[in-house]
Each structure stands twice: as C-alpha cells, then as structure tokens.
PDB file of C-alpha atoms in Angstrom:
ATOM      1  CA  MET A 859     -98.868 245.181  70.503  1.00 49.00           C
ATOM      2  CA  ASN A 860     -99.021 244.430  74.213  1.00 63.00           C
ATOM      3  CA  GLY A 861     -99.326 240.969  75.723  1.00 84.00           C
ATOM      4  CA  LEU A 862    -102.177 238.618  74.947  1.00 92.00           C
ATOM      5  CA  ARG A 863    -104.110 236.196  77.115  1.00 96.00           C
ATOM      6  CA  LEU A 864    -105.693 233.146  75.486  1.00 96.00           C
ATOM      7  CA  ARG A 865    -107.449 229.864  76.161  1.00 97.00           C
ATOM      8  CA  VAL A 866    -106.723 226.987  73.780  1.00 97.00           C
ATOM      9  CA  ARG A 867    -107.807 223.389  73.579  1.00 97.00           C
ATOM     10  CA  PHE A 868    -105.637 220.520  72.435  1.00 96.00           C
ATOM     11  CA  ASP A 869    -107.026 216.999  71.944  1.00 96.00           C
ATOM     12  CA  TYR A 870    -104.319 214.348  72.285  1.00 95.00           C
ATOM     13  CA  MET A 871    -105.006 211.190  70.334  1.00 91.00           C
ATOM     14  CA  GLY A 872    -104.677 207.546  71.243  1.00 85.00           C
ATOM     15  CA  ARG A 873    -105.019 204.919  68.520  1.00 73.00           C
ATOM     16  CA  ALA A 874    -105.640 201.210  68.801  1.00 64.00           C
ATOM     17  CA  LYS A 875    -102.586 199.229  67.828  1.00 63.00           C
ATOM     18  CA  SER A 876    -103.057 196.870  64.903  1.00 59.00           C
ATOM     19  CA  GLY A 877    -102.903 193.173  65.633  1.00 54.00           C
ATOM     20  CA  LYS A 878    -104.310 191.037  68.391  1.00 50.00           C
ATOM     21  CA  LYS A 879    -104.814 192.266  71.927  1.00 54.00           C
ATOM     22  CA  PHE A 880    -102.754 190.461  74.492  1.00 52.00           C
ATOM     23  CA  PHE A 881    -103.195 190.251  78.215  1.00 53.00           C
ATOM     24  CA  GLY A 882    -101.996 193.490  79.765  1.00 54.00           C
ATOM     25  CA  SER A 883    -102.086 195.531  76.556  1.00 58.00           C
ATOM     26  CA  LYS A 884    -103.245 199.118  76.925  1.00 73.00           C
ATOM     27  CA  GLY A 885    -106.638 200.304  75.797  1.00 86.00           C
ATOM     28  CA  VAL A 886    -107.064 203.225  73.408  1.00 87.00           C
ATOM     29  CA  GLU A 887    -108.417 205.442  76.190  1.00 90.00           C
ATOM     30  CA  GLN A 888    -105.391 204.713  78.351  1.00 91.00           C
ATOM     31  CA  ILE A 889    -103.031 205.495  75.450  1.00 92.00           C
ATOM     32  CA  ALA A 890    -104.769 208.850  74.886  1.00 93.00           C
ATOM     33  CA  GLU A 891    -104.632 209.637  78.616  1.00 94.00           C
ATOM     34  CA  GLU A 892    -100.910 208.801  78.767  1.00 93.00           C
ATOM     35  CA  MET A 893    -100.245 210.973  75.712  1.00 93.00           C
ATOM     36  CA  ARG A 894    -102.076 213.859  77.385  1.00 95.00           C
ATOM     37  CA  GLN A 895    -100.085 213.385  80.600  1.00 96.00           C
ATOM     38  CA  HIS A 896     -96.806 213.329  78.659  1.00 95.00           C
ATOM     39  CA  LYS A 897     -97.577 216.423  76.565  1.00 95.00           C
ATOM     40  CA  VAL A 898     -98.836 218.419  79.560  1.00 95.00           C
ATOM     41  CA  SER A 899     -95.700 217.578  81.550  1.00 95.00           C
ATOM     42  CA  GLN A 900     -93.629 218.847  78.609  1.00 94.00           C
ATOM     43  CA  ILE A 901     -95.635 222.080  78.486  1.00 93.00           C
ATOM     44  CA  ARG A 902     -95.241 222.560  82.245  1.00 92.00           C
ATOM     45  CA  ASN A 903     -91.533 221.740  82.412  1.00 92.00           C
ATOM     46  CA  ILE A 904     -90.068 223.063  79.165  1.00 90.00           C
ATOM     47  CA  PRO A 905     -90.159 226.861  78.855  1.00 90.00           C
ATOM     48  CA  ILE A 906     -91.499 228.225  75.582  1.00 90.00           C
ATOM     49  CA  GLN A 907     -90.205 231.605  74.493  1.00 90.00           C
ATOM     50  CA  GLY A 908     -92.885 234.280  74.785  1.00 92.00           C
ATOM     51  CA  ILE A 909     -95.460 231.933  76.402  1.00 95.00           C
ATOM     52  CA  HIS A 910     -96.435 232.081  80.087  1.00 95.00           C
ATOM     53  CA  ILE A 911     -98.670 229.189  81.190  1.00 96.00           C
ATOM     54  CA  GLU A 912    -101.335 230.258  83.706  1.00 96.00           C
ATOM     55  CA  ASP A 913    -103.575 227.195  83.997  1.00 96.00           C
ATOM     56  CA  ILE A 914    -103.825 223.681  82.581  1.00 96.00           C
ATOM     57  CA  ASP A 915    -107.157 221.848  82.857  1.00 97.00           C
ATOM     58  CA  MET A 916    -107.116 218.102  82.195  1.00 96.00           C
ATOM     59  CA  SER A 917    -110.487 217.391  83.821  1.00 95.00           C
ATOM     60  CA  GLN A 918    -112.442 216.745  80.617  1.00 95.00           C
ATOM     61  CA  GLU A 919    -113.304 213.139  79.831  1.00 95.00           C
ATOM     62  CA  VAL A 920    -111.554 211.130  77.140  1.00 94.00           C
ATOM     63  CA  TYR A 921    -113.876 210.595  74.151  1.00 94.00           C
ATOM     64  CA  SER A 922    -113.751 208.151  71.258  1.00 90.00           C
ATOM     65  CA  VAL A 923    -114.580 208.235  67.555  1.00 90.00           C
ATOM     66  CA  ILE A 924    -114.227 205.786  64.678  1.00 87.00           C
ATOM     67  CA  ASP A 925    -111.603 206.716  62.070  1.00 81.00           C
ATOM     68  CA  GLU A 926    -113.384 207.011  58.701  1.00 83.00           C
ATOM     69  CA  ILE A 927    -110.373 205.740  56.755  1.00 78.00           C
ATOM     70  CA  THR A 928    -109.202 202.791  58.859  1.00 79.00           C
ATOM     71  CA  GLY A 929    -112.437 201.974  60.695  1.00 82.00           C
ATOM     72  CA  ARG A 930    -110.479 201.757  63.963  1.00 83.00           C
ATOM     73  CA  GLU A 931    -111.417 203.383  67.237  1.00 85.00           C
ATOM     74  CA  MET A 932    -109.483 206.497  68.188  1.00 88.00           C
ATOM     75  CA  CYS A 933    -109.700 208.235  71.542  1.00 93.00           C
ATOM     76  CA  TYR A 934    -108.951 211.858  72.301  1.00 95.00           C
ATOM     77  CA  ALA A 935    -107.911 213.297  75.654  1.00 96.00           C
ATOM     78  CA  PRO A 936    -108.689 217.049  75.762  1.00 97.00           C
ATOM     79  CA  VAL A 937    -106.685 219.624  77.692  1.00 97.00           C
ATOM     80  CA  ILE A 938    -107.483 223.328  78.038  1.00 97.00           C
ATOM     81  CA  ILE A 939    -104.587 225.727  78.564  1.00 97.00           C
ATOM     82  CA  VAL A 940    -104.849 229.368  79.610  1.00 97.00           C
ATOM     83  CA  PHE A 941    -101.688 231.302  78.856  1.00 96.00           C
ATOM     84  CA  GLY A 942    -100.222 234.702  78.265  1.00 96.00           C
ATOM     85  CA  ALA A 943     -98.164 235.517  75.195  1.00 94.00           C
ATOM     86  CA  ASP A 944     -95.792 238.350  74.415  1.00 92.00           C
ATOM     87  CA  SER A 945     -96.876 238.488  70.771  1.00 87.00           C
ATOM     88  CA  LEU A 946     -99.180 236.888  68.233  1.00 86.00           C
ATOM     89  CA  GLU A 947     -96.106 235.332  66.604  1.00 86.00           C
ATOM     90  CA  ASP A 948     -95.448 233.418  69.834  1.00 89.00           C
ATOM     91  CA  VAL A 949     -99.079 232.256  69.877  1.00 91.00           C
ATOM     92  CA  ILE A 950     -98.785 230.940  66.316  1.00 88.00           C
ATOM     93  CA  HIS A 951     -95.679 228.960  67.236  1.00 85.00           C
ATOM     94  CA  PHE A 952     -97.412 227.499  70.315  1.00 90.00           C
ATOM     95  CA  ILE A 953    -100.701 226.459  68.667  1.00 90.00           C
ATOM     96  CA  MET A 954     -99.472 225.188  65.286  1.00 87.00           C
ATOM     97  CA  LYS A 955     -99.827 221.587  66.321  1.00 88.00           C
ATOM     98  CA  GLU A 956    -101.880 218.721  64.986  1.00 87.00           C
ATOM     99  CA  GLU A 957    -103.687 218.475  68.336  1.00 93.00           C
ATOM    100  CA  PHE A 958    -104.928 222.099  68.266  1.00 93.00           C
ATOM    101  CA  ARG A 959    -108.737 222.402  68.280  1.00 94.00           C
ATOM    102  CA  THR A 960    -109.993 225.792  69.514  1.00 94.00           C
ATOM    103  CA  VAL A 961    -108.765 229.196  70.629  1.00 94.00           C
ATOM    104  CA  GLU A 962    -110.386 232.003  72.571  1.00 95.00           C
ATOM    105  CA  ILE A 963    -108.708 235.382  73.013  1.00 93.00           C
ATOM    106  CA  LEU A 964    -109.399 236.463  76.588  1.00 95.00           C
ATOM    107  CA  GLN A 965    -107.490 239.757  76.484  1.00 94.00           C
ATOM    108  CA  PRO A 966    -107.441 242.299  74.898  1.00 92.00           C
ATOM    109  CA  ASP A 967    -110.953 242.858  73.586  1.00 91.00           C
ATOM    110  CA  GLN A 968    -109.650 244.347  70.329  1.00 90.00           C
ATOM    111  CA  LEU A 969    -106.479 243.839  68.313  1.00 86.00           C
ATOM    112  CA  THR A 970    -104.926 246.348  65.959  1.00 88.00           C
ATOM    113  CA  PHE A 971    -102.015 245.400  63.729  1.00 86.00           C
ATOM    114  CA  SER A 972     -99.457 247.647  62.164  1.00 89.00           C
ATOM    115  CA  LYS A 973     -98.164 246.813  58.708  1.00 93.00           C
ATOM    116  CA  LEU A 974     -94.944 245.407  60.194  1.00 91.00           C
ATOM    117  CA  GLU A 975     -96.800 243.255  62.747  1.00 87.00           C
ATOM    118  CA  MET A 976     -99.030 241.789  60.043  1.00 89.00           C
ATOM    119  CA  GLU A 977     -96.000 241.024  57.851  1.00 91.00           C
ATOM    120  CA  ARG A 978     -94.282 239.258  60.781  1.00 88.00           C
ATOM    121  CA  LEU A 979     -97.437 237.288  61.544  1.00 87.00           C
ATOM    122  CA  LEU A 980     -97.806 236.104  57.950  1.00 90.00           C
ATOM    123  CA  LEU A 981     -94.125 235.185  57.846  1.00 91.00           C
ATOM    124  CA  ARG A 982     -94.475 233.161  61.062  1.00 87.00           C
ATOM    125  CA  VAL A 983     -97.559 231.329  59.729  1.00 88.00           C
ATOM    126  CA  ASN A 984     -95.662 230.479  56.545  1.00 91.00           C
ATOM    127  CA  GLU A 985     -92.648 229.195  58.532  1.00 90.00           C
ATOM    128  CA  GLN A 986     -94.889 227.014  60.683  1.00 88.00           C
ATOM    129  CA  LEU A 987     -96.729 225.592  57.660  1.00 89.00           C
ATOM    130  CA  ILE A 988     -93.442 224.707  55.986  1.00 91.00           C
ATOM    131  CA  SER A 989     -92.213 223.105  59.197  1.00 89.00           C
ATOM    132  CA  TYR A 990     -95.425 221.093  59.505  1.00 86.00           C
ATOM    133  CA  ARG A 991     -95.187 219.989  55.870  1.00 89.00           C
ATOM    134  CA  HIS A 992     -91.640 218.693  56.505  1.00 89.00           C
ATOM    135  CA  TYR A 993     -92.900 216.877  59.596  1.00 86.00           C
ATOM    136  CA  LEU A 994     -95.653 215.195  57.568  1.00 86.00           C
ATOM    137  CA  GLU A 995     -93.212 214.263  54.791  1.00 88.00           C
ATOM    138  CA  ARG A 996     -90.893 212.606  57.348  1.00 88.00           C
ATOM    139  CA  LYS A 997     -93.858 210.789  58.859  1.00 82.00           C
ATOM    140  CA  ILE A 998     -94.977 209.506  55.446  1.00 85.00           C
ATOM    141  CA  ASP A 999     -91.438 208.473  54.489  1.00 83.00           C
ATOM    142  CA  ASN A1000     -91.117 206.413  57.682  1.00 79.00           C
ATOM    143  CA  TRP A1001     -94.518 204.832  57.060  1.00 73.00           C
ATOM    144  CA  LYS A1002     -93.505 203.396  53.657  1.00 62.00           C
TER     145      LYS A1002
END
C-alpha cells in the first residue's frame, strides 16, 4: 500500500476543578485551550514514525457541555490535523487517543488490502486497545 493522506479531528478536554474558585483560578475554557496548545506543540515538535504533519488548524472555537455523570461543565478545544502516513498501521497508532473524534481519508480514493496487510492492521488495533486498557487501569488505580 502506498502512502495515505488524512484529515483528523481531536477535541482536547478541559474540566472544572472541584472545590471553590479562587481569585486568579483558570476557567474551564482556558484549561481546554492550554491543553490544546500543549498537545499541538508536542505533535509539531516530536516526530512520529510514519506520520508527516502537513497542516494543523486550531481556529475552531472552544465549546462546552455538561458531563452527564458529574454534572460539571467540560470544555473541548478542537484541532484539525492534515497529515500523510506511510501505512494504515501508522495511522492507527496516531489516532488511537481518547481525544480522537473524526477521520477523513483524503487520498487515495480507494484502498485495497492484501491478506498480510489486513493481519498487520488487526494486530496493530489489538496492540493499541491493550495499551489503552492498561492506561485506563492505571488511571483508575490512581483515582482510588
């Protein structure tokens, strides 16, 4: 398979801290915006094997929703990234994040997988799911 070109959207979350607000404390929108700035600077400055960043668009407005479980306000700061990838395996590694929202394949118009490519893709998805499960387990263990 030749290189791919994709557009993805990540929404970086900011949550209100529990407790009282003090003078000078950051708002949820500002926390989400700072998280977006931090993550985008990481994407720009840390090379990712098989991924070639073409464009990063941070112009979309921060939006807020109410968390159904906690009832607290959460804000999301969207970013749209256009990138090239050497393989679908590299794409999977790049987008398997909690912040991932949408993907659009810009090129090629059609994809054809060989048996070996499909096996590698499924293996990569499995590895990423296991990795994410371990991440969530660590997060839950630290929460207790």
